[in-house]
Short mmCIF file of C-alpha atoms in Angstrom, two decimals:
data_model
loop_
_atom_site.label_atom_id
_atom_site.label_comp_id
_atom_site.label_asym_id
_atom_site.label_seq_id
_atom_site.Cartn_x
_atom_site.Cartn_y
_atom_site.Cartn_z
CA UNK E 1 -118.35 40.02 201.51
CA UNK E 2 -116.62 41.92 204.08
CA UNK E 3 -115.21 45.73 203.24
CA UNK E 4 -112.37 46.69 204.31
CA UNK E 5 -111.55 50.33 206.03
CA UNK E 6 -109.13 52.47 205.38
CA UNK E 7 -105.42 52.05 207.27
CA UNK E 8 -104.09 54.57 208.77
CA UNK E 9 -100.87 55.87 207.32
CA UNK E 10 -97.21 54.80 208.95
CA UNK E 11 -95.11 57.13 206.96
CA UNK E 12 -91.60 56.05 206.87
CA UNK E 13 -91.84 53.58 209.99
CA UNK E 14 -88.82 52.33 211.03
CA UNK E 15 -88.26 49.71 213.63
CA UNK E 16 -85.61 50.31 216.37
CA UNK E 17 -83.19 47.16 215.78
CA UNK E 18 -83.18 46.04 211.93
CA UNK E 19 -84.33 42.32 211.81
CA UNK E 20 -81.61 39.86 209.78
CA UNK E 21 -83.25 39.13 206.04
CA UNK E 22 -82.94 35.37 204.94
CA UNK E 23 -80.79 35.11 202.10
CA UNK E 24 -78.34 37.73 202.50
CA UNK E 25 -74.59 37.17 201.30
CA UNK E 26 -73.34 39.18 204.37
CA UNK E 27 -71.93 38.13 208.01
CA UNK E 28 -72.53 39.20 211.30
CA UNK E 29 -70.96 41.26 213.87
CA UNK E 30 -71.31 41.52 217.29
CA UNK E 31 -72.61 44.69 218.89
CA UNK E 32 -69.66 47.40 220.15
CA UNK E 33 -69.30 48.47 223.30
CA UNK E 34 -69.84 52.05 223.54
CA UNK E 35 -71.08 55.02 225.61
CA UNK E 36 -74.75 54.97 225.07
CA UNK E 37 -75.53 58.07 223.36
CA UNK E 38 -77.16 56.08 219.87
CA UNK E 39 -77.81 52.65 218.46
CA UNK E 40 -77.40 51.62 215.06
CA UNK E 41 -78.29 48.85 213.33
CA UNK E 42 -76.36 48.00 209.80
CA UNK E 43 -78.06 45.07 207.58
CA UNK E 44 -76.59 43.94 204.01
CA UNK E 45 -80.26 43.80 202.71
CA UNK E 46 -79.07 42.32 199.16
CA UNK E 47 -75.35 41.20 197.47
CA UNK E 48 -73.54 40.72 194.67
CA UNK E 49 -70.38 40.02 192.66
CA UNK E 50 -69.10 43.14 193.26
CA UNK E 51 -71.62 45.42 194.94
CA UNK E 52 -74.46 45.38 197.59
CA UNK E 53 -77.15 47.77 198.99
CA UNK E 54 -77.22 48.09 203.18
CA UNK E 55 -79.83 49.61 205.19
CA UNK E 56 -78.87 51.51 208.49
CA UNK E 57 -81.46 52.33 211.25
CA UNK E 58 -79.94 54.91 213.68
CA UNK E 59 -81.61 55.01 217.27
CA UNK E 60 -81.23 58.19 219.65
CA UNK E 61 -80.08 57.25 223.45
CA UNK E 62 -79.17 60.52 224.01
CA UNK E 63 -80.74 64.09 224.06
CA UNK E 64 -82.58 65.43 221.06
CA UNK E 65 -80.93 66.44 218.12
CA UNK E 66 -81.70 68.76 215.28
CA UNK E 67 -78.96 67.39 213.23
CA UNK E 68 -76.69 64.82 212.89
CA UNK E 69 -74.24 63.19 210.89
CA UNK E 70 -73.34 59.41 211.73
CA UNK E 71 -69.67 58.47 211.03
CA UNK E 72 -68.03 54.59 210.25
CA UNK E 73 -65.13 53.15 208.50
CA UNK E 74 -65.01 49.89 206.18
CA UNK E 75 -62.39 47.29 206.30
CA UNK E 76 -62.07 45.87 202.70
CA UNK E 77 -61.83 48.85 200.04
CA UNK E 78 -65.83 49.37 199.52
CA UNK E 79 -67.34 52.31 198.28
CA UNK E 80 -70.64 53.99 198.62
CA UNK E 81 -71.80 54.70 194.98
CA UNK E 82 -75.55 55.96 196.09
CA UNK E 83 -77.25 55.99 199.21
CA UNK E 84 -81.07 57.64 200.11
CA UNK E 85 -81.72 59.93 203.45
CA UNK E 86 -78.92 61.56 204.09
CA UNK E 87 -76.01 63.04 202.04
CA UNK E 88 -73.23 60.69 201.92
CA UNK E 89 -69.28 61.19 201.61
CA UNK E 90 -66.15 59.55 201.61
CA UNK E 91 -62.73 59.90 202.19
CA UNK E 92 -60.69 56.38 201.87
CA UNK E 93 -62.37 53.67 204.17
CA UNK E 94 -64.04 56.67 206.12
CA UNK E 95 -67.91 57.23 205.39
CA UNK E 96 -69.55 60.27 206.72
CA UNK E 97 -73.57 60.72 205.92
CA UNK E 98 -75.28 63.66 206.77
CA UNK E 99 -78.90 63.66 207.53
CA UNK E 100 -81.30 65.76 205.32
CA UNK E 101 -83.88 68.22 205.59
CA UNK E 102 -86.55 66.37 206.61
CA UNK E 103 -85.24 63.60 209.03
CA UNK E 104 -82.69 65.88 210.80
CA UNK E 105 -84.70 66.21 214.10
CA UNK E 106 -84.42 62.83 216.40
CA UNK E 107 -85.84 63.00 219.53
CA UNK E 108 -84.67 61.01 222.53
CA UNK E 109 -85.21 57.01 221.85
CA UNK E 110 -86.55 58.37 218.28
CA UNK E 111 -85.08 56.86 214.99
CA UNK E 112 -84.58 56.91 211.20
CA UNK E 113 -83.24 55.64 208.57
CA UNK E 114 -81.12 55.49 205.58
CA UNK E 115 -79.40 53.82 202.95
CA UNK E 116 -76.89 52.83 200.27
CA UNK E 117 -75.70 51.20 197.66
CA UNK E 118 -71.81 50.18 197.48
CA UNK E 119 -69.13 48.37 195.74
CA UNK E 120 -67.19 45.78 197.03
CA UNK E 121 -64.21 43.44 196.06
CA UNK E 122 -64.16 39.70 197.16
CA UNK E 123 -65.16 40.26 200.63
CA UNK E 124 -67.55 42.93 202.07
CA UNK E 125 -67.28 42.68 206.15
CA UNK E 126 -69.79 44.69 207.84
CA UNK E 127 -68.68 48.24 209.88
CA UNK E 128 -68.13 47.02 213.26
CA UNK E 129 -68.18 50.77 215.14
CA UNK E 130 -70.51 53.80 214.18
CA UNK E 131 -70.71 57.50 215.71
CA UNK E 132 -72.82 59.87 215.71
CA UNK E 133 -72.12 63.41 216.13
CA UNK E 134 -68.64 62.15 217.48
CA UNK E 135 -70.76 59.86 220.07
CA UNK E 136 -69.66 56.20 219.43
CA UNK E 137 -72.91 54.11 219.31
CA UNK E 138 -73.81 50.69 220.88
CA UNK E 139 -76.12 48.50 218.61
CA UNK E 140 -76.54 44.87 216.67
CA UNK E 141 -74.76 44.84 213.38
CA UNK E 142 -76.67 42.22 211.38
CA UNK E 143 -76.25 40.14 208.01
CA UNK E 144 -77.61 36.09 207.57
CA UNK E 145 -77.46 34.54 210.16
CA UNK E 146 -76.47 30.52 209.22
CA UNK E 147 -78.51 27.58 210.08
CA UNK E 148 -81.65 29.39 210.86
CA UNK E 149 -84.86 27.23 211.02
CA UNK E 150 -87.28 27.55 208.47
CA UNK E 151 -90.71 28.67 209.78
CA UNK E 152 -93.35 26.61 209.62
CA UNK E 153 -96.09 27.32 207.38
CA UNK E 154 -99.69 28.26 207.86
CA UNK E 155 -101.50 27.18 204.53
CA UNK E 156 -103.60 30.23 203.28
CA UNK E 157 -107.45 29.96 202.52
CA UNK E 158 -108.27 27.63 199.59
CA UNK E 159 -111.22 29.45 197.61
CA UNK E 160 -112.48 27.25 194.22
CA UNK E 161 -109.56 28.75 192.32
CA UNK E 162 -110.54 29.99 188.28
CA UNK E 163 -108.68 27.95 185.54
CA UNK E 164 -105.43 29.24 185.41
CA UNK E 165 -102.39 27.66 183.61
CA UNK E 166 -100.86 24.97 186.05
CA UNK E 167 -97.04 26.65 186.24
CA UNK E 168 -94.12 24.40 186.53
CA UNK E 169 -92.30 24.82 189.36
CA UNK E 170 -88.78 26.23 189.16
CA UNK E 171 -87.00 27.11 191.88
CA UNK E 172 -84.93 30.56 191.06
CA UNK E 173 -87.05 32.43 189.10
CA UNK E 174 -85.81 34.29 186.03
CA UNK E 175 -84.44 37.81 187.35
CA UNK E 176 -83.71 38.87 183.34
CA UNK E 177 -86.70 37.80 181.27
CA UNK E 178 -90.14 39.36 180.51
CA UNK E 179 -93.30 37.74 181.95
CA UNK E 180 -96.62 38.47 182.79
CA UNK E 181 -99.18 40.79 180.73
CA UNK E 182 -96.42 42.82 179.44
CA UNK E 183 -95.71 39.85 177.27
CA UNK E 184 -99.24 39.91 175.40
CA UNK E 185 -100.48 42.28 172.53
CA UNK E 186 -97.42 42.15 170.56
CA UNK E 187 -95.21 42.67 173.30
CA UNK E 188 -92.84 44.86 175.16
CA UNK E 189 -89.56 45.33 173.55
CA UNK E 190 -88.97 49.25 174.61
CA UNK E 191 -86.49 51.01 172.62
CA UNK E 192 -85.31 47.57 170.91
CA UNK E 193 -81.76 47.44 169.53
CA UNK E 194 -81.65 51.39 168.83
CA UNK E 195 -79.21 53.65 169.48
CA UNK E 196 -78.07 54.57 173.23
CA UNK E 197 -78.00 58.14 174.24
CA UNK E 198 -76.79 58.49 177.71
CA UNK E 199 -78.42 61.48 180.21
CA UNK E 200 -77.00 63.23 183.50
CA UNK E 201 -79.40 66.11 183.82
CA UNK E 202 -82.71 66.51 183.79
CA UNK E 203 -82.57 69.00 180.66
CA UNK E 204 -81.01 65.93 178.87
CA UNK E 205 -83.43 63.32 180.53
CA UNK E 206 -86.74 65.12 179.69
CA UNK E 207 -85.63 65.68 175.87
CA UNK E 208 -84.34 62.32 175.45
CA UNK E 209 -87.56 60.61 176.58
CA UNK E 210 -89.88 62.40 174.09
CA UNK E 211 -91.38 61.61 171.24
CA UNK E 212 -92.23 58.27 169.12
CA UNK E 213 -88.95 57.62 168.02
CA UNK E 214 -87.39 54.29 169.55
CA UNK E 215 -84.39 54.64 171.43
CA UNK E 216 -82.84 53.81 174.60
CA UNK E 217 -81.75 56.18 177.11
CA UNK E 218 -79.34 55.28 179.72
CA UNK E 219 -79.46 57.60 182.93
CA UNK E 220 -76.21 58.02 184.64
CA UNK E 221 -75.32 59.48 187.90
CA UNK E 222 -77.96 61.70 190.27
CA UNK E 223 -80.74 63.50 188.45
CA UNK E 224 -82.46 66.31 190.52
CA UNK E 225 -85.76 67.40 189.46
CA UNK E 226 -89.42 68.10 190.45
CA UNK E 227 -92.89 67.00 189.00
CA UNK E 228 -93.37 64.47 186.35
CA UNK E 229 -91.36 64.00 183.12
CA UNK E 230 -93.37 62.86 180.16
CA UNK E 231 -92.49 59.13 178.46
CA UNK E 232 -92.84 58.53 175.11
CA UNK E 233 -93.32 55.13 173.21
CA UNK E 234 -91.24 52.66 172.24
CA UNK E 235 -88.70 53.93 174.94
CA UNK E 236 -86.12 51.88 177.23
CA UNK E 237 -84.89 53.79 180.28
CA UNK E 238 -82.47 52.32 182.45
CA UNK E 239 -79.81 53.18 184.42
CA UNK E 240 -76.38 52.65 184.90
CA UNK E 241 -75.28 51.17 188.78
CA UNK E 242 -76.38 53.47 190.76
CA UNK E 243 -78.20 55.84 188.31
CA UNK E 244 -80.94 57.97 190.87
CA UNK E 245 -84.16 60.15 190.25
CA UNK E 246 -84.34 62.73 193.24
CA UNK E 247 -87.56 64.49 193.26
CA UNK E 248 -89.58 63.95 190.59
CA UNK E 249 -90.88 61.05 188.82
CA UNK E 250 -91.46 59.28 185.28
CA UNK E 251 -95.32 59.74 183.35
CA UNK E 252 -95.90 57.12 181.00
CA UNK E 253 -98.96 58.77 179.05
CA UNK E 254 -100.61 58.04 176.07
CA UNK E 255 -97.64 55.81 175.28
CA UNK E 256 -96.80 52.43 173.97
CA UNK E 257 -94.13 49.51 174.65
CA UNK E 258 -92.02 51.48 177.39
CA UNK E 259 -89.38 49.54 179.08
CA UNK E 260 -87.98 51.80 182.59
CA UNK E 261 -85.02 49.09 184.57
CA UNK E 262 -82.41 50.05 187.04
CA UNK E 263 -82.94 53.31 188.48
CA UNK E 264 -83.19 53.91 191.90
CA UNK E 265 -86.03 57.12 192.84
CA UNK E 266 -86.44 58.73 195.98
CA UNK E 267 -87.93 61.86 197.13
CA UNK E 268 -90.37 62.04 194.62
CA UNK E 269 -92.93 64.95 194.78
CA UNK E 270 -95.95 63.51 192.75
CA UNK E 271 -95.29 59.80 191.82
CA UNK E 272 -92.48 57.97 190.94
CA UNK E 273 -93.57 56.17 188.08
CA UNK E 274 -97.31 56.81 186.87
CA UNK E 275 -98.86 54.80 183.63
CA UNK E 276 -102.04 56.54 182.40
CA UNK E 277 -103.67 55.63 179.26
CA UNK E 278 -100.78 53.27 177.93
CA UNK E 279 -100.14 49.60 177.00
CA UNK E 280 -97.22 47.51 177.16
CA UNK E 281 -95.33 48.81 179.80
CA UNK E 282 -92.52 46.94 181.67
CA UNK E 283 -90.93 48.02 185.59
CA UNK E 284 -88.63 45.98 186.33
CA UNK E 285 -85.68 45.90 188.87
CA UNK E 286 -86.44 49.40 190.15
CA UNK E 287 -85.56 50.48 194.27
CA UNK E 288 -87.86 53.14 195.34
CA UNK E 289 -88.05 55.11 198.54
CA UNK E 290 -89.54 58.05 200.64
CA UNK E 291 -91.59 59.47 198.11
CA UNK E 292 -94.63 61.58 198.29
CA UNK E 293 -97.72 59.89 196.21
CA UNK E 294 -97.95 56.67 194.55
CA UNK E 295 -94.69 54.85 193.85
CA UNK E 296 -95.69 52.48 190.77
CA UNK E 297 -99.43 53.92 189.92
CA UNK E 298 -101.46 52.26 186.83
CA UNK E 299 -104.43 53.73 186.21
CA UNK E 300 -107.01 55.16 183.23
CA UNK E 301 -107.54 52.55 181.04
CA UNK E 302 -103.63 51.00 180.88
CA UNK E 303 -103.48 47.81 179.81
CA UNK E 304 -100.67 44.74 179.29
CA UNK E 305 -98.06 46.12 182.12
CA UNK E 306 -95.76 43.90 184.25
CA UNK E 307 -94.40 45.24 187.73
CA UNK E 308 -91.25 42.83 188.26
CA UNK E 309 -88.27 42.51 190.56
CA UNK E 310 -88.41 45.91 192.47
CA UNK E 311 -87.78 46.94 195.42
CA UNK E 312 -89.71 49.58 197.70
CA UNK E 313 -89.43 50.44 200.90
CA UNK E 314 -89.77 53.55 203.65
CA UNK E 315 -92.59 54.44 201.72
CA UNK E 316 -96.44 54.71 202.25
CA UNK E 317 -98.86 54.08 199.58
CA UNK E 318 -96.74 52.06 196.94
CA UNK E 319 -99.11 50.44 193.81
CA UNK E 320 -101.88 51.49 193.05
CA UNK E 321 -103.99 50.03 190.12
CA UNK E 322 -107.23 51.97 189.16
CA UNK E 323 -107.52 55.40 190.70
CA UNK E 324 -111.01 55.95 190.90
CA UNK E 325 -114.48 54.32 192.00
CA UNK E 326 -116.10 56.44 189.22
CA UNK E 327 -113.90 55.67 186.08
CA UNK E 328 -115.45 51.88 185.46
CA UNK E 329 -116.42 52.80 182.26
CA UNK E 330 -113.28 53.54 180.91
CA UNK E 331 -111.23 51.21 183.19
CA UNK E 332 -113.62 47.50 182.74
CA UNK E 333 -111.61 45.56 180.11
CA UNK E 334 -108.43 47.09 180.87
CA UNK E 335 -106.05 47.63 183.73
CA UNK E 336 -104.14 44.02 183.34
CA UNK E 337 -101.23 43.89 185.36
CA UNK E 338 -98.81 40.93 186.42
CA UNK E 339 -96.94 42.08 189.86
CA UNK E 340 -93.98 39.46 190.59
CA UNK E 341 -90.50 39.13 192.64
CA UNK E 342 -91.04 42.43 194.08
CA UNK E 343 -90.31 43.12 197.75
CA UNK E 344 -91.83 45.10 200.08
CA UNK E 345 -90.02 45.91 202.17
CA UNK E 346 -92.19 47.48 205.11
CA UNK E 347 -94.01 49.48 203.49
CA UNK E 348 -97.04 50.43 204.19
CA UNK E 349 -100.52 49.56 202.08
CA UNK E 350 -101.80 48.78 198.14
CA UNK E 351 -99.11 45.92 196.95
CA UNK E 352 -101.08 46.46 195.05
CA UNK E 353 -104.65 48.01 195.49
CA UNK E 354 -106.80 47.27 192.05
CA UNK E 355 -110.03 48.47 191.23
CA UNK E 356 -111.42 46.50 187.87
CA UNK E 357 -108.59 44.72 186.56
CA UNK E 358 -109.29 41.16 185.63
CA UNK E 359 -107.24 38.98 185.82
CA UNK E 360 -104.81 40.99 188.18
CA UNK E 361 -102.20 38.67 189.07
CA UNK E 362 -100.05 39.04 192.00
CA UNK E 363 -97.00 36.14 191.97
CA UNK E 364 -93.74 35.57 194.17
CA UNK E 365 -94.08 38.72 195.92
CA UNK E 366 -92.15 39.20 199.38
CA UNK E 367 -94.17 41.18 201.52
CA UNK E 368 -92.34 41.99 204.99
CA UNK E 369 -93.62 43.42 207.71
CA UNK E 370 -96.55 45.62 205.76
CA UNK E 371 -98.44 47.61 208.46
CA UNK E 372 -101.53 48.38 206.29
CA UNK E 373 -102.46 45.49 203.94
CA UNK E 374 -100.84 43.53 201.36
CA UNK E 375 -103.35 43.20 198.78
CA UNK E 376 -106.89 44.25 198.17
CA UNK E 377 -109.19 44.15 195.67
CA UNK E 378 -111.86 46.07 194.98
CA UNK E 379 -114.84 47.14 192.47
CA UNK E 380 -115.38 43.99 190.55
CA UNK E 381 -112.10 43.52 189.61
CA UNK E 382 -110.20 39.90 189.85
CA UNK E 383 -107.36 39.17 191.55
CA UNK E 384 -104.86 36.20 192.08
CA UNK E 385 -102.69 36.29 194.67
CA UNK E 386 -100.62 33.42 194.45
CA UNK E 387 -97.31 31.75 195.43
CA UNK E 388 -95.97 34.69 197.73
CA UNK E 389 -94.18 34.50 200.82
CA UNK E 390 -96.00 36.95 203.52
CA UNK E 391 -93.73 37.72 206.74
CA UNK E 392 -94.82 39.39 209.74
CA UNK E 393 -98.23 40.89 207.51
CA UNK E 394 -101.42 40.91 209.94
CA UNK E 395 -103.48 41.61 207.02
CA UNK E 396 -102.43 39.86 203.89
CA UNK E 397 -104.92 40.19 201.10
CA UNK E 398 -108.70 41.30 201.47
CA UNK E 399 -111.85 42.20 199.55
CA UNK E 400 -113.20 46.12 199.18
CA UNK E 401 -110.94 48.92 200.56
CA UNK E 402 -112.19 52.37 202.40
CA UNK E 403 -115.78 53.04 200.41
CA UNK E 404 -114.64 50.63 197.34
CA UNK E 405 -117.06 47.80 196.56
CA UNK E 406 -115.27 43.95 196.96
CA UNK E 407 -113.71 42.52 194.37
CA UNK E 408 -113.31 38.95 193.94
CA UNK E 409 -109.62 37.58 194.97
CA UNK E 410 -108.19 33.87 194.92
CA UNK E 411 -105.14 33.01 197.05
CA UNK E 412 -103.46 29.77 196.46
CA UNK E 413 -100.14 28.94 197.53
CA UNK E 414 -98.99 31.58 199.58
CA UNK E 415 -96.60 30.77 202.66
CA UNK E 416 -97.65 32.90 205.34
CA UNK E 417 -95.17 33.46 208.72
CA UNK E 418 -96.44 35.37 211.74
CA UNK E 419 -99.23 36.32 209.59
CA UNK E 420 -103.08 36.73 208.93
CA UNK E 421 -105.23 34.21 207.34
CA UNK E 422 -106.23 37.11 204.58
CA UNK E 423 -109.95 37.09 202.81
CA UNK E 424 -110.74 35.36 199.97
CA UNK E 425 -113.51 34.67 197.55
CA UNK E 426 -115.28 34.78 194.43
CA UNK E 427 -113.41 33.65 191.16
CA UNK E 428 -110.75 35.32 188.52
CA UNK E 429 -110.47 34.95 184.96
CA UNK E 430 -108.20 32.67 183.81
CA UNK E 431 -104.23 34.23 183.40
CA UNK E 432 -103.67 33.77 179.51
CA UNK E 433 -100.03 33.36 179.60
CA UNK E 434 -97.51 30.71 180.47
CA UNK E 435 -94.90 31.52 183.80
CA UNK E 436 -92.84 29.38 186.34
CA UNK E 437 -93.64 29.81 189.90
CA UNK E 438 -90.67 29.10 192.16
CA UNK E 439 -91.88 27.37 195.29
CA UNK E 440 -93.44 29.78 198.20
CA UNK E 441 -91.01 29.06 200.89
CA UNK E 442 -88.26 29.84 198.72
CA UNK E 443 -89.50 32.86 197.90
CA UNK E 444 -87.60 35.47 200.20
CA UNK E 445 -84.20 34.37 199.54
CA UNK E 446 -84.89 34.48 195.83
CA UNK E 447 -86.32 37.98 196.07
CA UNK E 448 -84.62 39.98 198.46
CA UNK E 449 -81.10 38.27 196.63
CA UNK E 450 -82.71 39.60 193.00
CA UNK E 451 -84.76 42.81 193.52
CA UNK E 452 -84.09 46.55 193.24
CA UNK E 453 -81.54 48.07 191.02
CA UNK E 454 -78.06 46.79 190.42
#
């Protein structure tokens, strides 16, 4: 069985005009004619009754800069309520943002990008006419484009697949419910029906998520803070629209039946969510961006954890499950993890990368234009990758990783578009819980309409 080598790192890769995402509520725009100092490229990358997240990509034509701030105006009353890489402001329809410390510098033809997420009333027509620095950009300003031709499929490798429950197929998907291993060993219910205390500071945060007690603890507004804030059991954390984590990240140790849903975390210095000898965990509908370390790390000895409906992107090394070659002993048995409806959303590598986990399974993922790998597995463990819609991935799903040993993987059902065949092999034990997998091809319009925080 072939190993794998290590990628090399594409750390917050952006690409120069923003490709249209199936599925997308928005319209499109034609370019503006401008003086060709900048390009920028505006996508509506999910929508709903009343809100919507966009991406921007900003492109420099002009001489280098050191620091910008790129200027627009909406047409129909929306709001930005959050946005990531760059400080944002309004005054009525006028939207400045304000680049940070770190992405400040753009050299000639070089690029970055940002984001946001807004509110909107009935309609939600894209900006038609950007500046930057006072310089009015040229550029594509995209949304869904109608009547676009499905791509045809290229049927993945067809390994003897393990016995596995034989899932009904339901177009849709359930973007609300538990599923997966979370469901298993008495189950995931967080902080249940408790009592809500709601946090905006990190004081409040960190106290509130101590302890035994169950109780759920809504997080509202911007929380700034640095390192890793402990989790206790029997804990739900979620946040309110828009609800962010700048800087530091959550550490579910030594914990049980932890729910964490809606937050959005960026600019994390360690991870942004990191289970560590703890069961029954649940991550669902989470965006995550431009972190540091791991983004959704399970490792020493965790066990019954789902990964659901999340969204990551601009980020490098995003799941990993298993940290070490060395920790078999305590990790064999353990480290059972159901990934599903999450996008990735150009990130780089591990979506996820297991070590000894078995069954791993990996279900109606969107993987988009990953310039690593999608999925490897490693050290004995067992992985099935299964009904997930790969875009644009050269490297899908393999066996071993750097210096880690193969593992076995199965891959059945993926759809695969301007892709890699991916490397299969060996067999997984069977998944012990009932699920319904909507149909591969519908995949991306399901997930990038569904994922990340609300």
């Amino acid at each position: 069985m072939p190993v794998r080598r290590h990628h090399a790192a594409l750390l917050g890769a952006v690409t120069a005009v923003a490709a249209a995402a199936a599925g997308l509520v928005g319209v499109t725009s034609s370019a503006a004619n401008a003086a060709s100092g900048c390009r920028v490229d505006y996508k509506v990358a999910s929508q709903w009754e009343g809100g919507f997240v966009a991406d921007i990509a900003i492109t420099n034509l002009g001489d280098p800069l050191s620091n910008w701030t790129l200027g627009w105006s909406f047409g129909a009353g929306q709001t930005v309520s959050s946005g990531w890489g760059a400080t944002f402001a309004q005054s009525g329809a006028g939207v400045t943002a304000t680049n940070l410390s770190y992405n400040g510098s753009i050299g000639t033809g070089g690029s970055t990008s940002i984001g946001f997420q807004g509110t909107s009333g009935s309609s939600n027509p894209v900006p038609t006419a950007f500046t930057l620095n006072g310089v009015p950009c040229t550029g594509g300003v995209t949304g869904s484009p109608s009547g676009q031709p499905s791509p045809s499929r290229t049927p993945s490798p067809s390994p003897s697949p393990s016995p596995s429950p034989s899932p009904s197929q339901t177009p849709g998907g359930n973007a609300t419910g538990l599923v997966g291993w979370a469901t298993q060993n008495g189950g995931t219910t967080g902080g249940g029906n408790a009592g809500t205390v709601t946090v905006s500071s990190a004081s409040a945060l960190t106290s509130a998520i101590q302890g035994t007690t169950a109780s759920v603890v809504r997080v509202s507004g911007t929380i700034s803070c640095s390192g890793m804030l402990r989790v206790g059991s029997n804990k739900t954390i979620v946040g309110a629209s828009g609800a962010t984590i700048v800087g530091c990240g959550l550490n579910v140790s030594e914990a049980r039946n932890v729910i964490i849903r809606n937050l959005i975390f960026r600019d994390w210095n360690d991870d942004a969510i990191n289970v560590q000898y703890s069961t029954n965990v649940w991550i669902d509908h989470n965006t995550l961006s431009h972190g540091y370390d791991g983004a959704i790390d399970v490792k020493r000895a965790s066990d019954f954890v789902t990964v659901s409906w999340n969204r990551l992107f601009n980020h490098d090394k995003t799941m990993l499950l298993g940290h070490s070659d060395d920790n078999g002993a305590e990790d064999r048995g353990h480290l059972r993890v159901t990934y599903h409806h999450n996008w990735f959303d150009g990130t780089t590598q591990r979506h996820p990368r297991v070590r000894f986990g078995n069954p791993v399974h990996v279900f109606n993922n969107y993987y988009n234009r990953n310039s690593g790998y999608g999925v490897a597995s490693t050290e004995g463990a067992g992985v099935l990758v299964e009904g997930n819609y790969f875009e644009n991935v050269q490297d899908p799903y393999h066996r071993g990783e750097g210096s880690s040993a193969p593992g076995n993987l199965v891959a059945r059902n993926n759809y695969l578009v301007g892709s890699g065949s991916g490397d299969a092999g060996g067999s997984v034990a069977s998944i012990p819980y009932s699920y319904s997998l909507d149909t591969p091809s519908s995949v991306k319009s399901v997930v990038t309409a569904g994922a990340g925080a609300r």
